[in-house]
């Protein structure tokens, strides 16, 4: 399951305004960097630019987990613009309390996560599944903590399916 947020983003400052349309290259670069870096985050997210106007932009933020604060979710996006791209107009637009953007949630929905390709699960050998599960049980390590958490969650789902379907009859 993933969570999709449609967001309106404006500069937080009321003074040093500039045309956001003129900054579309900077914004697209920051979105690309954000999405690339997202896979290193505990809660992977992706940003998509839907529309850009003179004083606002409309983004779609997709998150693996529900978000409590859209502003916090976009903090990395702001940091990329300020500290990596170092665009002077954006840097000069930071408010006294360090805020670059203000956000407004327009819409939120949930969607089932779908694979980008179709897999014929009947083609996977039962012994390959069992071997992979045994490897997971005996190793229970992964160099990447996000990958480990995904595997652990998948294993918990496998146990539930096995119990619900009667493959596992007793719990000891």
Short mmCIF file of N, CA, C and O in Angstrom, two decimals, residues 12-105:
data_model
loop_
_atom_site.label_atom_id
_atom_site.label_comp_id
_atom_site.label_asym_id
_atom_site.label_seq_id
_atom_site.Cartn_x
_atom_site.Cartn_y
_atom_site.Cartn_z
N UNK A 12 7.45 30.44 1.59
CA UNK A 12 6.96 30.82 2.92
C UNK A 12 7.07 32.32 3.15
O UNK A 12 6.28 32.89 3.89
N UNK A 13 8.03 32.95 2.51
CA UNK A 13 8.23 34.38 2.71
C UNK A 13 7.12 35.21 2.08
O UNK A 13 6.51 34.80 1.10
N UNK A 14 6.87 36.35 2.68
CA UNK A 14 5.87 37.27 2.10
C UNK A 14 6.58 38.42 1.38
O UNK A 14 5.92 39.27 0.81
N UNK A 15 7.90 38.43 1.43
CA UNK A 15 8.63 39.57 0.88
C UNK A 15 9.39 39.23 -0.39
O UNK A 15 9.04 39.66 -1.47
N UNK A 16 10.45 38.48 -0.29
CA UNK A 16 11.35 38.25 -1.42
C UNK A 16 10.76 37.25 -2.40
O UNK A 16 11.14 36.09 -2.45
N UNK A 17 9.84 37.71 -3.22
CA UNK A 17 9.17 36.84 -4.17
C UNK A 17 9.90 36.85 -5.51
O UNK A 17 10.51 37.84 -5.90
N UNK A 18 9.79 35.74 -6.21
CA UNK A 18 10.28 35.63 -7.58
C UNK A 18 9.38 34.63 -8.29
O UNK A 18 8.60 33.92 -7.68
N UNK A 19 9.48 34.61 -9.60
CA UNK A 19 8.62 33.76 -10.40
C UNK A 19 9.13 32.32 -10.36
O UNK A 19 10.23 32.03 -10.81
N UNK A 20 8.32 31.42 -9.79
CA UNK A 20 8.73 30.01 -9.69
C UNK A 20 8.87 29.36 -11.07
O UNK A 20 9.67 28.44 -11.23
N UNK A 21 8.10 29.85 -12.05
CA UNK A 21 8.23 29.29 -13.40
C UNK A 21 9.64 29.45 -13.94
O UNK A 21 10.14 28.60 -14.66
N UNK A 22 10.28 30.57 -13.56
CA UNK A 22 11.65 30.82 -14.01
C UNK A 22 12.64 29.85 -13.37
O UNK A 22 13.79 29.74 -13.81
N UNK A 23 12.21 29.15 -12.33
CA UNK A 23 13.09 28.23 -11.58
C UNK A 23 12.77 26.77 -11.86
O UNK A 23 13.14 25.89 -11.11
N UNK A 24 12.08 26.51 -12.97
CA UNK A 24 11.65 25.13 -13.24
C UNK A 24 12.84 24.17 -13.38
O UNK A 24 12.75 23.01 -13.00
N UNK A 25 13.96 24.63 -13.88
CA UNK A 25 15.13 23.76 -14.02
C UNK A 25 15.67 23.38 -12.63
O UNK A 25 15.97 22.20 -12.38
N UNK A 26 15.76 24.36 -11.75
CA UNK A 26 16.22 24.10 -10.38
C UNK A 26 15.26 23.15 -9.67
O UNK A 26 15.67 22.20 -9.02
N UNK A 27 13.97 23.40 -9.81
CA UNK A 27 12.95 22.57 -9.15
C UNK A 27 13.00 21.14 -9.67
O UNK A 27 12.98 20.18 -8.89
N UNK A 28 13.07 20.97 -10.98
CA UNK A 28 13.14 19.62 -11.55
C UNK A 28 14.41 18.89 -11.12
O UNK A 28 14.38 17.69 -10.85
N UNK A 29 15.53 19.60 -11.06
CA UNK A 29 16.78 19.01 -10.60
C UNK A 29 16.65 18.55 -9.14
O UNK A 29 17.05 17.45 -8.78
N UNK A 30 16.05 19.40 -8.31
CA UNK A 30 15.87 19.06 -6.89
C UNK A 30 14.94 17.86 -6.73
O UNK A 30 15.17 16.99 -5.88
N UNK A 31 13.89 17.79 -7.53
CA UNK A 31 12.96 16.65 -7.47
C UNK A 31 13.69 15.37 -7.87
O UNK A 31 13.55 14.33 -7.22
N UNK A 32 14.50 15.44 -8.91
CA UNK A 32 15.26 14.27 -9.35
C UNK A 32 16.21 13.80 -8.25
O UNK A 32 16.31 12.60 -7.96
N UNK A 33 16.91 14.72 -7.62
CA UNK A 33 17.83 14.36 -6.54
C UNK A 33 17.07 13.79 -5.34
O UNK A 33 17.53 12.86 -4.69
N UNK A 34 15.94 14.39 -5.03
CA UNK A 34 15.10 13.92 -3.92
C UNK A 34 14.67 12.47 -4.16
O UNK A 34 14.78 11.62 -3.28
N UNK A 35 14.18 12.20 -5.36
CA UNK A 35 13.71 10.86 -5.67
C UNK A 35 14.86 9.85 -5.66
O UNK A 35 14.68 8.71 -5.21
N UNK A 36 16.02 10.25 -6.10
CA UNK A 36 17.18 9.36 -6.08
C UNK A 36 17.57 9.05 -4.64
O UNK A 36 17.84 7.91 -4.28
N UNK A 37 17.57 10.06 -3.80
CA UNK A 37 17.95 9.92 -2.39
C UNK A 37 16.88 9.20 -1.58
O UNK A 37 17.15 8.62 -0.54
N UNK A 38 15.66 9.22 -2.04
CA UNK A 38 14.53 8.65 -1.31
C UNK A 38 14.74 7.19 -0.95
O UNK A 38 14.28 6.73 0.08
N UNK A 39 15.42 6.45 -1.81
CA UNK A 39 15.60 5.03 -1.54
C UNK A 39 16.50 4.77 -0.34
O UNK A 39 16.55 3.67 0.17
N UNK A 40 17.21 5.79 0.13
CA UNK A 40 18.04 5.66 1.32
C UNK A 40 17.24 5.98 2.59
O UNK A 40 17.71 5.76 3.69
N UNK A 41 16.04 6.53 2.44
CA UNK A 41 15.23 6.95 3.58
C UNK A 41 14.53 5.75 4.22
O UNK A 41 14.29 4.75 3.57
N UNK A 42 14.19 5.88 5.50
CA UNK A 42 13.45 4.82 6.19
C UNK A 42 12.06 4.66 5.58
O UNK A 42 11.52 3.57 5.53
N UNK A 43 11.46 5.76 5.15
CA UNK A 43 10.15 5.73 4.50
C UNK A 43 10.33 6.29 3.09
O UNK A 43 10.26 7.49 2.88
N UNK A 44 10.59 5.42 2.11
CA UNK A 44 10.83 5.91 0.75
C UNK A 44 9.65 6.72 0.20
O UNK A 44 8.50 6.37 0.41
N UNK A 45 9.99 7.83 -0.46
CA UNK A 45 8.99 8.72 -1.03
C UNK A 45 9.43 9.13 -2.42
O UNK A 45 10.62 9.16 -2.71
N UNK A 46 8.47 9.50 -3.25
CA UNK A 46 8.80 10.06 -4.56
C UNK A 46 7.97 11.32 -4.78
O UNK A 46 6.82 11.41 -4.35
N UNK A 47 8.58 12.28 -5.43
CA UNK A 47 7.93 13.55 -5.77
C UNK A 47 7.73 13.63 -7.27
O UNK A 47 8.60 13.20 -8.03
N UNK A 48 6.61 14.21 -7.67
CA UNK A 48 6.36 14.50 -9.08
C UNK A 48 5.81 15.91 -9.18
O UNK A 48 4.91 16.29 -8.43
N UNK A 49 6.35 16.67 -10.10
CA UNK A 49 5.86 18.02 -10.36
C UNK A 49 4.66 17.92 -11.29
O UNK A 49 4.78 17.41 -12.41
N UNK A 50 3.51 18.39 -10.85
CA UNK A 50 2.30 18.36 -11.66
C UNK A 50 2.12 19.65 -12.45
O UNK A 50 1.75 19.64 -13.61
N UNK A 51 2.39 20.77 -11.76
CA UNK A 51 2.17 22.08 -12.39
C UNK A 51 3.01 23.11 -11.65
O UNK A 51 3.23 23.00 -10.45
N UNK A 52 3.48 24.09 -12.39
CA UNK A 52 4.23 25.18 -11.77
C UNK A 52 3.67 26.50 -12.29
O UNK A 52 3.47 26.68 -13.48
N UNK A 53 3.37 27.41 -11.36
CA UNK A 53 2.85 28.74 -11.68
C UNK A 53 3.86 29.78 -11.20
O UNK A 53 4.91 29.43 -10.67
N UNK A 54 3.49 31.03 -11.34
CA UNK A 54 4.39 32.10 -10.91
C UNK A 54 4.68 32.05 -9.41
O UNK A 54 5.81 32.26 -8.99
N UNK A 55 3.66 31.77 -8.60
CA UNK A 55 3.85 31.84 -7.15
C UNK A 55 3.56 30.53 -6.41
O UNK A 55 3.61 30.48 -5.18
N UNK A 56 3.28 29.46 -7.13
CA UNK A 56 3.03 28.18 -6.48
C UNK A 56 3.36 27.03 -7.42
O UNK A 56 3.47 27.22 -8.63
N UNK A 57 3.52 25.87 -6.81
CA UNK A 57 3.69 24.66 -7.61
C UNK A 57 2.84 23.56 -6.98
O UNK A 57 2.56 23.59 -5.79
N UNK A 58 2.44 22.63 -7.79
CA UNK A 58 1.61 21.53 -7.34
C UNK A 58 2.41 20.24 -7.52
O UNK A 58 2.86 19.94 -8.63
N UNK A 59 2.59 19.54 -6.41
CA UNK A 59 3.39 18.33 -6.39
C UNK A 59 2.53 17.14 -5.98
O UNK A 59 1.55 17.31 -5.24
N UNK A 60 2.93 15.98 -6.41
CA UNK A 60 2.36 14.74 -5.91
C UNK A 60 3.48 14.04 -5.14
O UNK A 60 4.57 13.84 -5.67
N UNK A 61 3.18 13.71 -3.89
CA UNK A 61 4.14 13.02 -3.03
C UNK A 61 3.59 11.64 -2.74
O UNK A 61 2.48 11.51 -2.22
N UNK A 62 4.35 10.62 -3.11
CA UNK A 62 3.94 9.24 -2.84
C UNK A 62 4.86 8.68 -1.77
O UNK A 62 6.07 8.78 -1.86
N UNK A 63 4.25 8.12 -0.73
CA UNK A 63 4.99 7.63 0.42
C UNK A 63 4.62 6.19 0.72
O UNK A 63 3.46 5.80 0.58
N UNK A 64 5.60 5.40 1.15
CA UNK A 64 5.33 4.01 1.50
C UNK A 64 4.50 3.92 2.77
O UNK A 64 3.71 3.00 2.94
N UNK A 65 4.66 4.89 3.68
CA UNK A 65 3.94 4.92 4.95
C UNK A 65 3.15 6.21 5.05
O UNK A 65 3.50 7.20 4.41
N UNK A 66 2.10 6.25 5.87
CA UNK A 66 1.35 7.50 6.03
C UNK A 66 2.23 8.57 6.68
O UNK A 66 3.12 8.27 7.46
N UNK A 67 1.97 9.82 6.32
CA UNK A 67 2.78 10.94 6.81
C UNK A 67 1.98 11.77 7.81
O UNK A 67 0.80 12.02 7.62
N UNK A 68 2.66 12.22 8.85
CA UNK A 68 2.05 13.12 9.83
C UNK A 68 2.23 14.57 9.44
O UNK A 68 1.40 15.41 9.77
N UNK A 69 3.33 14.87 8.76
CA UNK A 69 3.65 16.25 8.41
C UNK A 69 4.22 16.32 7.00
O UNK A 69 5.30 15.77 6.74
N UNK A 70 3.50 16.99 6.12
CA UNK A 70 3.99 17.15 4.75
C UNK A 70 5.23 18.04 4.72
O UNK A 70 6.13 17.83 3.91
N UNK A 71 5.26 19.05 5.58
CA UNK A 71 6.41 19.94 5.63
C UNK A 71 7.70 19.19 5.97
O UNK A 71 8.74 19.42 5.36
N UNK A 72 7.61 18.29 6.93
CA UNK A 72 8.78 17.48 7.30
C UNK A 72 9.18 16.56 6.15
O UNK A 72 10.36 16.33 5.91
N UNK A 73 8.20 16.04 5.43
CA UNK A 73 8.49 15.15 4.31
C UNK A 73 9.21 15.90 3.19
O UNK A 73 9.98 15.30 2.44
N UNK A 74 8.96 17.20 3.07
CA UNK A 74 9.59 18.00 2.02
C UNK A 74 10.86 18.71 2.49
O UNK A 74 11.46 19.48 1.73
N UNK A 75 11.27 18.48 3.73
CA UNK A 75 12.46 19.14 4.27
C UNK A 75 13.69 18.81 3.43
O UNK A 75 14.49 19.68 3.11
N UNK A 76 13.84 17.56 3.05
CA UNK A 76 14.99 17.15 2.24
C UNK A 76 14.98 17.87 0.90
O UNK A 76 16.02 18.30 0.39
N UNK A 77 13.79 18.05 0.32
CA UNK A 77 13.65 18.78 -0.94
C UNK A 77 14.18 20.22 -0.78
O UNK A 77 14.95 20.71 -1.61
N UNK A 78 13.81 20.88 0.31
CA UNK A 78 14.29 22.25 0.58
C UNK A 78 15.80 22.27 0.77
O UNK A 78 16.49 23.16 0.26
N UNK A 79 16.32 21.31 1.51
CA UNK A 79 17.77 21.26 1.77
C UNK A 79 18.54 21.07 0.47
O UNK A 79 19.60 21.67 0.27
N UNK A 80 18.02 20.25 -0.42
CA UNK A 80 18.69 20.04 -1.71
C UNK A 80 18.78 21.36 -2.48
O UNK A 80 19.83 21.70 -3.02
N UNK A 81 17.69 22.12 -2.49
CA UNK A 81 17.70 23.41 -3.21
C UNK A 81 18.67 24.39 -2.58
O UNK A 81 19.43 25.07 -3.27
N UNK A 82 18.69 24.44 -1.26
CA UNK A 82 19.49 25.45 -0.55
C UNK A 82 20.96 25.05 -0.44
O UNK A 82 21.85 25.85 -0.75
N UNK A 83 21.24 23.83 -0.01
CA UNK A 83 22.62 23.44 0.30
C UNK A 83 23.36 22.74 -0.83
O UNK A 83 24.58 22.76 -0.86
N UNK A 84 22.63 22.10 -1.74
CA UNK A 84 23.32 21.41 -2.83
C UNK A 84 23.30 22.23 -4.12
O UNK A 84 24.32 22.43 -4.74
N UNK A 85 22.12 22.68 -4.51
CA UNK A 85 22.01 23.47 -5.74
C UNK A 85 22.45 24.91 -5.48
O UNK A 85 23.00 25.56 -6.34
N UNK A 86 22.20 25.40 -4.29
CA UNK A 86 22.62 26.73 -3.83
C UNK A 86 22.10 27.85 -4.71
O UNK A 86 22.83 28.75 -5.10
N UNK A 87 20.79 27.79 -5.00
CA UNK A 87 20.17 28.85 -5.79
C UNK A 87 19.97 30.09 -4.93
O UNK A 87 19.32 30.04 -3.89
N UNK A 88 20.54 31.23 -5.36
CA UNK A 88 20.50 32.46 -4.57
C UNK A 88 19.09 32.97 -4.30
O UNK A 88 18.79 33.43 -3.19
N UNK A 89 18.20 32.90 -5.28
CA UNK A 89 16.83 33.38 -5.07
C UNK A 89 16.14 32.58 -3.97
O UNK A 89 15.46 33.15 -3.11
N UNK A 90 16.30 31.28 -4.00
CA UNK A 90 15.70 30.45 -2.95
C UNK A 90 16.35 30.72 -1.60
O UNK A 90 15.67 30.82 -0.58
N UNK A 91 17.68 30.84 -1.58
CA UNK A 91 18.40 31.09 -0.32
C UNK A 91 17.93 32.40 0.30
O UNK A 91 17.69 32.49 1.50
N UNK A 92 17.76 33.43 -0.52
CA UNK A 92 17.31 34.73 -0.02
C UNK A 92 15.84 34.74 0.39
O UNK A 92 15.38 35.67 1.05
N UNK A 93 15.10 33.70 0.00
CA UNK A 93 13.67 33.64 0.33
C UNK A 93 13.40 32.89 1.64
O UNK A 93 12.26 32.79 2.08
N UNK A 94 14.45 32.39 2.29
CA UNK A 94 14.27 31.68 3.56
C UNK A 94 13.78 32.66 4.61
O UNK A 94 14.30 33.77 4.74
N UNK A 95 12.77 32.26 5.38
CA UNK A 95 12.23 33.12 6.42
C UNK A 95 13.17 33.15 7.62
O UNK A 95 14.11 32.35 7.72
N UNK A 96 12.90 34.04 8.57
CA UNK A 96 13.74 34.18 9.75
C UNK A 96 13.80 32.88 10.57
O UNK A 96 14.80 32.59 11.21
N UNK A 97 12.73 32.10 10.53
CA UNK A 97 12.75 30.84 11.28
C UNK A 97 13.24 29.66 10.44
O UNK A 97 13.08 28.52 10.82
N UNK A 98 13.83 29.93 9.28
CA UNK A 98 14.46 28.91 8.48
C UNK A 98 13.56 28.16 7.52
O UNK A 98 13.94 27.13 6.97
N UNK A 99 12.37 28.66 7.29
CA UNK A 99 11.41 27.98 6.43
C UNK A 99 11.52 28.50 5.00
O UNK A 99 11.60 29.69 4.77
N UNK A 100 11.51 27.58 4.04
CA UNK A 100 11.56 27.97 2.63
C UNK A 100 10.17 27.90 2.00
O UNK A 100 9.74 28.81 1.33
N UNK A 101 9.46 26.79 2.24
CA UNK A 101 8.15 26.59 1.64
C UNK A 101 7.05 26.47 2.68
O UNK A 101 7.29 26.04 3.80
N UNK A 102 5.85 26.84 2.27
CA UNK A 102 4.66 26.49 3.03
C UNK A 102 3.88 25.49 2.17
O UNK A 102 3.88 25.59 0.94
N UNK A 103 3.26 24.53 2.82
CA UNK A 103 2.57 23.48 2.08
C UNK A 103 1.10 23.43 2.47
O UNK A 103 0.72 23.76 3.59
N UNK A 104 0.31 23.00 1.52
CA UNK A 104 -1.12 22.83 1.74
C UNK A 104 -1.53 21.52 1.08
O UNK A 104 -1.32 21.35 -0.13
N UNK A 105 -2.08 20.61 1.88
CA UNK A 105 -2.52 19.34 1.32
C UNK A 105 -3.84 19.54 0.61
O UNK A 105 -4.80 20.05 1.16
#
